[in-house]
């Protein structure tokens, strides 16, 4: 085993130069796919569970059935520590190395058990474990390259059939080996079954009397062993096989053109460039092989084929040699598939080949015959090993030879050494060059920062561009996104249940975006209807593109979805992408009659935010038509997702600081666009100032153009850290214009001044509402304000953090009360400014204790430093609202907090 490991290291040393970042070159799609499966399995195990057999981590929203894909579940589970510590690429390097060394060692052990000498078994193991077929399979077909178990499975079967060992234990071993191979690679298990049937058939036909006697005397024992094996397989694999053939995304047939996967005669004797001994012309011929490079499996070379034929003829009477030779010949004939063969210009029909008559059988109809070469190489290795021992036996007395061989393999004699030399020379053409390696598909700059900024739910579906190969590799390397649209050559069912591949059924929008990424010329962009249909099918929480704003891809996405939510490094990202409406092409909304005193068609900027979404909902309930504008900077379309199907509701992605256009009549403009929480406006200070100034100008301009009523959502922050308590509308405030909160405070003060100026100079019918602290469903848990912070911490069992000593006071109003007050002001003739809020005042510490009590949480309360310019008191005087609007808040604190906490519980999956 040590020698095999050294040889495997010599073959893979380019990978081990940097195992966490190097992979075998030549087949990046399959390499990334297996790396993805290793990451998937490791993630599942790290969470204390086995990998789910159906997942939407790839090919969302449909997902994939792992049993129909080369998921290598067993190696993925066993390599979890390596994958978590060093990444999936290191696991792939280890898997390849163990595949070469382990395959050689397994056949060596089997040959030794069946009587081969150490020298012969060592050479046989090397021929199998480092065969050209396994070297070719190492280019992405890891489930074939890890051929450790097939020799052990056939060995366990032969032990049962020949009555060697305890039959029940032999059955358990066969069952466990079969189950293990099923979870490594089902296709290689099928090939192993074909080889096993050939071995048994040749064994029985070669010794018919012995076979008849064995059936007569050991039938019950054999059936008991095979039954035990079947029971073990049923217990360990029954559920997985049910999921594969009867569960979600079950398929039938093969996704590939099976008839194309067969060996060509010239491939048996034409060395590829991956072997040490090759010529330029042979390497070129191998490179032009009709099938992909991992399918160049047939090569054995003239020297080995000649020696194999000579050995078979010379030692035909030896049953082991005869068995290995016939098995080798049949498997190689099978590997020619069902294709006509041309020899010296003469075409021989496919009907002359055995596979032509076998391919219609169940399971074999979907098998790729060229891959039987892997098992054929094992038979060739056994043939050489047993023939080598027979050649040695002819040079000395057989009894003495067996004694010396058991003593350590001495006494080969001159003729024996000559036989070894002949075999070594025959297998020299099989010596491979070190595997070519390239850098693994590393995530582009800004990849993880972009996903961190998107703040997506763990299972949120993301359209990644490019989605084929590279996106899947980046997902494997970093673990994000958790669910990706498309992916790679994954197997999925079509509408009829026929197995197919995602690469054949990429949706038109994804194919076009991929073409833009690759810089392919031409290509027809999807129609607006096709684009909407694809987005409706995917329902992506985000679009993430590795590109720049100036590229064709970047320009296209920006034109369709507006400016990206995040631009970092080489990554552009759109959170909750909504198609951008083209100016002048907004279809007129249906007018539903008079409502709200003639206010029928209303535009709300910032409409997907906390307050904006509640206003949209209420206005629709009142019979209005609503046009919701938002750039999704801090709000999420999920807040209005339940309104999308309403024919009187339109959602448009707009940045009001760039332009503002709405076709058709407008009766009112409600300007709510602005970051509103300290977390947001401290992170987005320029954007906050722009939306309070330029955005307000654009909103007022729309109202002036449409002769519409205008309502400005101002804030109690215009009062700053007040010196007057409670605060009335006639108080001018105490604001620090250069403090950290000044960007929000002064933006709102400036927007109020603009509103008054438009009312005086342009005769716009304006209203100003000063909104005090409000709470309710749809607040972001991470927006930094007191109530959502306290609730989130309490539900998670974390310490509840109170700023300062908690003596500062707040007045909090439930959102439905606030919406009622705003709409009463909108319908009234009063221009404002008008305070809308709950005058009930309480210390922040008491608010935290109330949240903890209602949630039933055991979270401790801890104290942190107060932010700069945090107001000490905040309480509205609402006499004006009560006198003019007849408004006052109705929902008490306990009731409002209860509703809000229940909503937070539902969003967090019911955690308490």
Short mmCIF file of C-alpha atoms in Angstrom, two decimals, residues 144 218 241 534 725 888:
data_model
loop_
_atom_site.label_atom_id
_atom_site.label_comp_id
_atom_site.label_asym_id
_atom_site.label_seq_id
_atom_site.Cartn_x
_atom_site.Cartn_y
_atom_site.Cartn_z
CA UNK A 144 -15.60 6.16 -11.83
CA UNK A 218 -24.51 -25.72 -2.09
CA UNK A 241 -33.64 3.78 -4.08
CA UNK A 534 -38.53 33.19 -16.56
CA UNK A 725 -41.26 68.60 26.25
CA UNK A 888 -55.99 59.70 18.44
#
